[in-house]
Amino acid sequence: AQKVTQAQTEISVVEKEDVTLDCVYETRDTTYYLFWYKQPPSGELVFLIRRNSFDEQNEISGRYSWNFQKSTSSFNFTITASQVVDSAVYFCALSEARSYIPTFGRGTSLIVHP
Amino acid sequence: NAGVTQTPKFQVLKTGQSMTLQCAQDMNHEYMSWYRQDPGMGLRLIHYSVGAGITDQGEVPNGYNVSRSTTEDFPLRLLSAAPSQTSVYFCASSYGVYSYNEQFFGPGTRLTVL
């Protein structure tokens, strides 16, 4: 069975601080995919990134970066120099290769204060 | 492209009433799904479909029915609403028949059952 744990329920930072959102996953499959989604206060869910289990290279997109470590079953998300617009709930998700049912973590609410 | 559309945006029901939440996508995606989002619970899959005429249960299917008569539409029916079904409902679609691709989400329907 697959499982995703986002232990941080809420994180509060001041603008320009760096912040890391943790995601730990469990799966018995060797081929799987990991995702991050953003849900801003407006409510819609926005896809941020997908990684497959064979690609452990870190990814950077502007102020966003992702660290995938199979050794610790983690897929952490770092925002550098956070901004108020980064305030949102962030969800980590996992889907095994031939699964029809993705598993989402419970989300981390990030509040960035000006 | 409109992407994934959902109607209505808000709905209030009385216990025992039935209703249908509409979902449509114009991206010709095979995979469509319904989630419910409850505080602190993340997103939980209710039902999914891998193509017209094919539907299956997710993690929390009780009290809900779905059908998929066309590629575009995937309505969710509440047969006899209960207060436990008060939630925000999201419809999503993705390319392919498995859940390992990026999901596109609708704007959500906020349902209150009194």
PDB file of C-alpha atoms in Angstrom:
ATOM      1  CA  ALA A   1       0.000   0.000   0.000  1.00  0.00           C
ATOM      2  CA  GLN A   2       1.174   3.502  -0.715  1.00  0.00           C
ATOM      3  CA  LYS A   3       1.327   6.258   1.857  1.00  0.00           C
ATOM      4  CA  VAL A   4       2.375   9.904   1.935  1.00  0.00           C
ATOM      5  CA  THR A   5       3.182  11.762   5.124  1.00  0.00           C
ATOM      6  CA  GLN A   6       3.445  15.516   5.397  1.00  0.00           C
ATOM      7  CA  ALA A   7       4.271  15.931   9.039  1.00  0.00           C
ATOM      8  CA  GLN A   8       4.186  19.732   9.000  1.00  0.00           C
ATOM      9  CA  THR A   9       0.581  20.830   9.307  1.00  0.00           C
ATOM     10  CA  GLU A  10       1.349  24.542   9.207  1.00  0.00           C
ATOM     11  CA  ILE A  11       4.482  26.621   8.688  1.00  0.00           C
ATOM     12  CA  SER A  12       4.690  30.330   9.286  1.00  0.00           C
ATOM     13  CA  VAL A  13       7.582  32.399   7.936  1.00  0.00           C
ATOM     14  CA  VAL A  14       8.410  35.996   7.237  1.00  0.00           C
ATOM     15  CA  GLU A  15       8.897  37.133   3.677  1.00  0.00           C
ATOM     16  CA  LYS A  16      12.353  36.416   2.196  1.00  0.00           C
ATOM     17  CA  GLU A  17      12.968  33.481   4.495  1.00  0.00           C
ATOM     18  CA  ASP A  18      13.742  30.109   2.943  1.00  0.00           C
ATOM     19  CA  VAL A  19      11.335  27.319   3.834  1.00  0.00           C
ATOM     20  CA  THR A  20      11.325  23.571   3.273  1.00  0.00           C
ATOM     21  CA  LEU A  21       8.203  21.456   3.132  1.00  0.00           C
ATOM     22  CA  ASP A  22       8.769  17.819   3.972  1.00  0.00           C
ATOM     23  CA  CYS A  23       7.240  14.825   2.230  1.00  0.00           C
ATOM     24  CA  VAL A  24       7.939  11.215   3.179  1.00  0.00           C
ATOM     25  CA  TYR A  25       6.416   8.379   1.220  1.00  0.00           C
ATOM     26  CA  GLU A  26       5.982   4.622   1.417  1.00  0.00           C
ATOM     27  CA  THR A  27       5.588   2.234  -1.471  1.00  0.00           C
ATOM     28  CA  ARG A  28       6.553  -1.322  -2.323  1.00  0.00           C
ATOM     29  CA  ASP A  29       6.721  -0.577  -6.011  1.00  0.00           C
ATOM     30  CA  THR A  30      10.043   0.143  -7.692  1.00  0.00           C
ATOM     31  CA  THR A  31       8.430   2.387 -10.291  1.00  0.00           C
ATOM     32  CA  TYR A  32       6.426   5.277  -8.945  1.00  0.00           C
ATOM     33  CA  TYR A  33       5.807   8.960  -9.417  1.00  0.00           C
ATOM     34  CA  LEU A  34       5.856  11.806  -6.945  1.00  0.00           C
ATOM     35  CA  PHE A  35       4.046  15.093  -7.266  1.00  0.00           C
ATOM     36  CA  TRP A  36       3.641  18.456  -5.616  1.00  0.00           C
ATOM     37  CA  TYR A  37       0.495  20.534  -5.986  1.00  0.00           C
ATOM     38  CA  LYS A  38      -0.240  24.042  -4.727  1.00  0.00           C
ATOM     39  CA  GLN A  39      -3.629  25.198  -3.451  1.00  0.00           C
ATOM     40  CA  PRO A  40      -3.684  28.979  -2.981  1.00  0.00           C
ATOM     41  CA  PRO A  41      -6.410  30.672  -0.917  1.00  0.00           C
ATOM     42  CA  SER A  42      -8.589  30.903  -4.039  1.00  0.00           C
ATOM     43  CA  GLY A  43      -8.989  27.128  -3.793  1.00  0.00           C
ATOM     44  CA  GLU A  44      -7.879  25.735  -7.122  1.00  0.00           C
ATOM     45  CA  LEU A  45      -5.215  23.026  -7.237  1.00  0.00           C
ATOM     46  CA  VAL A  46      -2.191  23.699  -9.386  1.00  0.00           C
ATOM     47  CA  PHE A  47       0.366  21.140 -10.491  1.00  0.00           C
ATOM     48  CA  LEU A  48       3.963  22.042  -9.659  1.00  0.00           C
ATOM     49  CA  ILE A  49       6.156  19.055 -10.441  1.00  0.00           C
ATOM     50  CA  ARG A  50       6.280  15.329 -11.167  1.00  0.00           C
ATOM     51  CA  ARG A  51       9.304  13.073 -10.645  1.00  0.00           C
ATOM     52  CA  ASN A  52       9.668   9.391 -11.401  1.00  0.00           C
ATOM     53  CA  SER A  53      11.486   6.958  -9.154  1.00  0.00           C
ATOM     54  CA  PHE A  54      14.395   6.548 -11.543  1.00  0.00           C
ATOM     55  CA  ASP A  55      15.307  10.197 -11.642  1.00  0.00           C
ATOM     56  CA  GLU A  56      16.872  11.398  -8.402  1.00  0.00           C
ATOM     57  CA  GLN A  57      18.254  14.599  -9.826  1.00  0.00           C
ATOM     58  CA  ASN A  58      17.254  17.667  -7.912  1.00  0.00           C
ATOM     59  CA  GLU A  59      15.012  20.062  -9.754  1.00  0.00           C
ATOM     60  CA  ILE A  60      15.094  23.831  -9.639  1.00  0.00           C
ATOM     61  CA  SER A  61      12.512  26.160 -11.064  1.00  0.00           C
ATOM     62  CA  GLY A  62      13.101  29.761 -10.146  1.00  0.00           C
ATOM     63  CA  ARG A  63      12.728  30.066  -6.378  1.00  0.00           C
ATOM     64  CA  TYR A  64      11.383  26.521  -6.126  1.00  0.00           C
ATOM     65  CA  SER A  65      13.546  23.453  -5.736  1.00  0.00           C
ATOM     66  CA  TRP A  66      12.875  19.827  -5.025  1.00  0.00           C
ATOM     67  CA  ASN A  67      15.117  17.265  -3.355  1.00  0.00           C
ATOM     68  CA  PHE A  68      14.305  13.631  -4.081  1.00  0.00           C
ATOM     69  CA  GLN A  69      16.136  11.053  -1.951  1.00  0.00           C
ATOM     70  CA  LYS A  70      15.178   7.422  -2.357  1.00  0.00           C
ATOM     71  CA  SER A  71      17.441   6.434   0.535  1.00  0.00           C
ATOM     72  CA  THR A  72      15.185   8.311   2.946  1.00  0.00           C
ATOM     73  CA  SER A  73      11.965   8.014   0.885  1.00  0.00           C
ATOM     74  CA  SER A  74      11.624  11.762   0.832  1.00  0.00           C
ATOM     75  CA  PHE A  75      10.670  14.347  -1.742  1.00  0.00           C
ATOM     76  CA  ASN A  76      11.114  17.709  -0.076  1.00  0.00           C
ATOM     77  CA  PHE A  77      10.187  21.074  -1.505  1.00  0.00           C
ATOM     78  CA  THR A  78      12.125  24.255  -0.782  1.00  0.00           C
ATOM     79  CA  ILE A  79      11.048  27.795  -1.496  1.00  0.00           C
ATOM     80  CA  THR A  80      13.899  30.272  -1.497  1.00  0.00           C
ATOM     81  CA  ALA A  81      13.262  33.880  -0.529  1.00  0.00           C
ATOM     82  CA  SER A  82       9.595  33.245   0.166  1.00  0.00           C
ATOM     83  CA  GLN A  83       6.974  35.768  -0.895  1.00  0.00           C
ATOM     84  CA  VAL A  84       3.452  36.476   0.314  1.00  0.00           C
ATOM     85  CA  VAL A  85       2.124  34.943  -2.921  1.00  0.00           C
ATOM     86  CA  ASP A  86       3.623  31.623  -1.839  1.00  0.00           C
ATOM     87  CA  SER A  87       1.028  31.404   0.931  1.00  0.00           C
ATOM     88  CA  ALA A  88      -0.961  28.285   0.120  1.00  0.00           C
ATOM     89  CA  VAL A  89      -1.559  24.695   1.068  1.00  0.00           C
ATOM     90  CA  TYR A  90       0.935  22.383  -0.582  1.00  0.00           C
ATOM     91  CA  PHE A  91       0.180  18.752  -1.232  1.00  0.00           C
ATOM     92  CA  CYS A  92       2.619  15.971  -1.929  1.00  0.00           C
ATOM     93  CA  ALA A  93       1.247  12.948  -3.796  1.00  0.00           C
ATOM     94  CA  LEU A  94       2.378   9.497  -4.905  1.00  0.00           C
ATOM     95  CA  SER A  95       1.220   7.212  -7.685  1.00  0.00           C
ATOM     96  CA  GLU A  96       2.604   3.775  -8.373  1.00  0.00           C
ATOM     97  CA  ALA A  97       3.280   2.925 -11.988  1.00  0.00           C
ATOM     98  CA  ARG A  98       0.166   0.935 -12.781  1.00  0.00           C
ATOM     99  CA  SER A  99      -2.083   2.451 -10.173  1.00  0.00           C
ATOM    100  CA  TYR A 100      -5.400   4.114 -10.763  1.00  0.00           C
ATOM    101  CA  ILE A 101      -5.498   5.618  -7.296  1.00  0.00           C
ATOM    102  CA  PRO A 102      -2.989   8.305  -6.311  1.00  0.00           C
ATOM    103  CA  THR A 103      -2.359   8.990  -2.656  1.00  0.00           C
ATOM    104  CA  PHE A 104      -2.183  12.539  -1.367  1.00  0.00           C
ATOM    105  CA  GLY A 105      -0.612  13.734   1.828  1.00  0.00           C
ATOM    106  CA  ARG A 106      -2.706  15.806   4.208  1.00  0.00           C
ATOM    107  CA  GLY A 107      -1.069  19.008   3.050  1.00  0.00           C
ATOM    108  CA  THR A 108       1.117  21.683   4.619  1.00  0.00           C
ATOM    109  CA  SER A 109      -0.297  25.154   5.038  1.00  0.00           C
ATOM    110  CA  LEU A 110       2.388  27.751   4.391  1.00  0.00           C
ATOM    111  CA  ILE A 111       1.779  31.268   5.636  1.00  0.00           C
ATOM    112  CA  VAL A 112       4.206  33.937   4.506  1.00  0.00           C
ATOM    113  CA  HIS A 113       3.963  37.159   6.454  1.00  0.00           C
ATOM    114  CA  PRO A 114       5.027  40.472   4.896  1.00  0.00           C
TER     115      PRO A 114
ATOM    116  CA  ASN B   1      -9.518  25.367 -23.789  1.00  0.00           C
ATOM    117  CA  ALA B   2     -11.727  25.688 -20.735  1.00  0.00           C
ATOM    118  CA  GLY B   3      -9.855  22.855 -19.015  1.00  0.00           C
ATOM    119  CA  VAL B   4     -11.904  21.164 -16.285  1.00  0.00           C
ATOM    120  CA  THR B   5     -15.182  22.809 -15.385  1.00  0.00           C
ATOM    121  CA  GLN B   6     -17.434  22.043 -12.445  1.00  0.00           C
ATOM    122  CA  THR B   7     -20.933  23.160 -11.570  1.00  0.00           C
ATOM    123  CA  PRO B   8     -22.271  24.327  -9.226  1.00  0.00           C
ATOM    124  CA  LYS B   9     -19.628  26.201  -7.221  1.00  0.00           C
ATOM    125  CA  PHE B  10     -21.701  26.156  -4.058  1.00  0.00           C
ATOM    126  CA  GLN B  11     -24.605  24.004  -2.968  1.00  0.00           C
ATOM    127  CA  VAL B  12     -26.630  23.567   0.195  1.00  0.00           C
ATOM    128  CA  LEU B  13     -28.694  20.421   0.617  1.00  0.00           C
ATOM    129  CA  LYS B  14     -30.927  19.015   3.279  1.00  0.00           C
ATOM    130  CA  THR B  15     -30.290  15.556   4.625  1.00  0.00           C
ATOM    131  CA  GLY B  16     -31.811  12.965   2.328  1.00  0.00           C
ATOM    132  CA  GLN B  17     -31.849  15.104  -0.795  1.00  0.00           C
ATOM    133  CA  SER B  18     -30.101  13.947  -3.926  1.00  0.00           C
ATOM    134  CA  MET B  19     -28.116  15.945  -6.419  1.00  0.00           C
ATOM    135  CA  THR B  20     -25.592  15.697  -9.217  1.00  0.00           C
ATOM    136  CA  LEU B  21     -22.280  17.527  -9.374  1.00  0.00           C
ATOM    137  CA  GLN B  22     -21.285  18.150 -12.944  1.00  0.00           C
ATOM    138  CA  CYS B  23     -17.781  17.851 -14.333  1.00  0.00           C
ATOM    139  CA  ALA B  24     -16.578  18.309 -17.891  1.00  0.00           C
ATOM    140  CA  GLN B  25     -13.173  18.507 -19.571  1.00  0.00           C
ATOM    141  CA  ASP B  26     -12.228  19.499 -23.096  1.00  0.00           C
ATOM    142  CA  MET B  27      -8.722  18.047 -23.226  1.00  0.00           C
ATOM    143  CA  ASN B  28      -9.752  14.584 -24.444  1.00  0.00           C
ATOM    144  CA  HIS B  29      -8.342  13.000 -21.299  1.00  0.00           C
ATOM    145  CA  GLU B  30      -9.094   9.358 -20.658  1.00  0.00           C
ATOM    146  CA  TYR B  31      -8.638   9.457 -16.885  1.00  0.00           C
ATOM    147  CA  MET B  32     -11.104  11.414 -14.777  1.00  0.00           C
ATOM    148  CA  SER B  33     -11.644  11.359 -11.052  1.00  0.00           C
ATOM    149  CA  TRP B  34     -13.554  12.838  -8.157  1.00  0.00           C
ATOM    150  CA  TYR B  35     -11.992  13.810  -4.852  1.00  0.00           C
ATOM    151  CA  ARG B  36     -13.305  15.192  -1.645  1.00  0.00           C
ATOM    152  CA  GLN B  37     -11.251  17.531   0.488  1.00  0.00           C
ATOM    153  CA  ASP B  38     -11.897  17.744   4.192  1.00  0.00           C
ATOM    154  CA  PRO B  39      -9.921  19.801   6.728  1.00  0.00           C
ATOM    155  CA  GLY B  40      -6.758  18.000   7.763  1.00  0.00           C
ATOM    156  CA  MET B  41      -7.520  15.016   5.534  1.00  0.00           C
ATOM    157  CA  GLY B  42      -5.964  15.976   2.238  1.00  0.00           C
ATOM    158  CA  LEU B  43      -7.624  14.780  -0.944  1.00  0.00           C
ATOM    159  CA  ARG B  44      -9.366  11.440  -0.971  1.00  0.00           C
ATOM    160  CA  LEU B  45     -10.413   9.693  -4.150  1.00  0.00           C
ATOM    161  CA  ILE B  46     -14.122   8.885  -4.420  1.00  0.00           C
ATOM    162  CA  HIS B  47     -14.448   7.364  -7.893  1.00  0.00           C
ATOM    163  CA  TYR B  48     -12.438   7.345 -11.061  1.00  0.00           C
ATOM    164  CA  SER B  49     -12.877   6.485 -14.719  1.00  0.00           C
ATOM    165  CA  VAL B  50     -10.372   5.395 -17.349  1.00  0.00           C
ATOM    166  CA  GLY B  51     -12.662   6.007 -20.305  1.00  0.00           C
ATOM    167  CA  ALA B  52     -16.242   6.210 -21.478  1.00  0.00           C
ATOM    168  CA  GLY B  53     -18.263   3.406 -19.938  1.00  0.00           C
ATOM    169  CA  ILE B  54     -15.585   2.456 -17.402  1.00  0.00           C
ATOM    170  CA  THR B  55     -15.757   3.541 -13.780  1.00  0.00           C
ATOM    171  CA  ASP B  56     -14.422   2.179 -10.522  1.00  0.00           C
ATOM    172  CA  GLN B  57     -14.329   2.947  -6.826  1.00  0.00           C
ATOM    173  CA  GLY B  58     -11.668   4.936  -5.049  1.00  0.00           C
ATOM    174  CA  GLU B  59     -10.966   5.142  -1.343  1.00  0.00           C
ATOM    175  CA  VAL B  60     -14.265   6.630  -0.148  1.00  0.00           C
ATOM    176  CA  PRO B  61     -17.031   5.621  -2.605  1.00  0.00           C
ATOM    177  CA  ASN B  62     -19.939   5.021  -0.221  1.00  0.00           C
ATOM    178  CA  GLY B  63     -22.902   7.294  -0.831  1.00  0.00           C
ATOM    179  CA  TYR B  64     -21.769   8.339  -4.300  1.00  0.00           C
ATOM    180  CA  ASN B  65     -22.433   7.119  -7.824  1.00  0.00           C
ATOM    181  CA  VAL B  66     -20.739   8.017 -11.065  1.00  0.00           C
ATOM    182  CA  SER B  67     -21.174   7.323 -14.749  1.00  0.00           C
ATOM    183  CA  ARG B  68     -19.135   8.147 -17.829  1.00  0.00           C
ATOM    184  CA  SER B  69     -21.199   8.134 -20.989  1.00  0.00           C
ATOM    185  CA  THR B  70     -18.798  10.386 -22.900  1.00  0.00           C
ATOM    186  CA  THR B  71     -15.098  11.167 -22.717  1.00  0.00           C
ATOM    187  CA  GLU B  72     -15.883  14.739 -21.705  1.00  0.00           C
ATOM    188  CA  ASP B  73     -18.354  14.337 -18.852  1.00  0.00           C
ATOM    189  CA  PHE B  74     -18.063  12.654 -15.472  1.00  0.00           C
ATOM    190  CA  PRO B  75     -20.954  13.547 -13.136  1.00  0.00           C
ATOM    191  CA  LEU B  76     -20.983  12.627  -9.465  1.00  0.00           C
ATOM    192  CA  ARG B  77     -24.315  11.751  -7.886  1.00  0.00           C
ATOM    193  CA  LEU B  78     -25.172  11.936  -4.218  1.00  0.00           C
ATOM    194  CA  LEU B  79     -28.048   9.545  -3.731  1.00  0.00           C
ATOM    195  CA  SER B  80     -29.234  10.600  -0.270  1.00  0.00           C
ATOM    196  CA  ALA B  81     -27.139  13.402   1.152  1.00  0.00           C
ATOM    197  CA  ALA B  82     -25.813  13.126   4.694  1.00  0.00           C
ATOM    198  CA  PRO B  83     -24.065  15.738   6.858  1.00  0.00           C
ATOM    199  CA  SER B  84     -20.887  13.632   6.604  1.00  0.00           C
ATOM    200  CA  GLN B  85     -20.809  14.509   2.919  1.00  0.00           C
ATOM    201  CA  THR B  86     -20.283  18.176   3.672  1.00  0.00           C
ATOM    202  CA  SER B  87     -17.001  18.822   1.891  1.00  0.00           C
ATOM    203  CA  VAL B  88     -15.291  20.455  -1.041  1.00  0.00           C
ATOM    204  CA  TYR B  89     -15.419  18.285  -4.145  1.00  0.00           C
ATOM    205  CA  PHE B  90     -12.859  18.405  -6.911  1.00  0.00           C
ATOM    206  CA  CYS B  91     -13.029  16.827 -10.299  1.00  0.00           C
ATOM    207  CA  ALA B  92      -9.762  16.127 -12.101  1.00  0.00           C
ATOM    208  CA  SER B  93      -8.594  14.740 -15.396  1.00  0.00           C
ATOM    209  CA  SER B  94      -5.301  13.538 -16.822  1.00  0.00           C
ATOM    210  CA  TYR B  95      -3.818  12.044 -19.918  1.00  0.00           C
ATOM    211  CA  GLY B  96      -3.634   8.261 -20.104  1.00  0.00           C
ATOM    212  CA  VAL B  97      -5.407   5.579 -18.106  1.00  0.00           C
ATOM    213  CA  TYR B  98      -3.252   5.483 -15.012  1.00  0.00           C
ATOM    214  CA  SER B  99      -2.912   8.029 -12.262  1.00  0.00           C
ATOM    215  CA  TYR B 100       0.760   8.801 -12.736  1.00  0.00           C
ATOM    216  CA  ASN B 101       0.332  11.811 -14.995  1.00  0.00           C
ATOM    217  CA  GLU B 102      -0.206  15.437 -14.041  1.00  0.00           C
ATOM    218  CA  GLN B 103      -3.784  15.984 -12.970  1.00  0.00           C
ATOM    219  CA  PHE B 104      -5.786  19.023 -14.022  1.00  0.00           C
ATOM    220  CA  PHE B 105      -8.306  20.045 -11.399  1.00  0.00           C
ATOM    221  CA  GLY B 106     -11.586  21.851 -11.651  1.00  0.00           C
ATOM    222  CA  PRO B 107     -12.351  24.842  -9.417  1.00  0.00           C
ATOM    223  CA  GLY B 108     -14.237  22.760  -6.873  1.00  0.00           C
ATOM    224  CA  THR B 109     -17.769  22.570  -5.500  1.00  0.00           C
ATOM    225  CA  ARG B 110     -18.374  23.486  -1.876  1.00  0.00           C
ATOM    226  CA  LEU B 111     -21.227  21.335  -0.601  1.00  0.00           C
ATOM    227  CA  THR B 112     -23.005  21.773   2.710  1.00  0.00           C
ATOM    228  CA  VAL B 113     -25.501  19.195   3.921  1.00  0.00           C
ATOM    229  CA  LEU B 114     -27.765  20.342   6.741  1.00  0.00           C
TER     230      LEU B 114
END
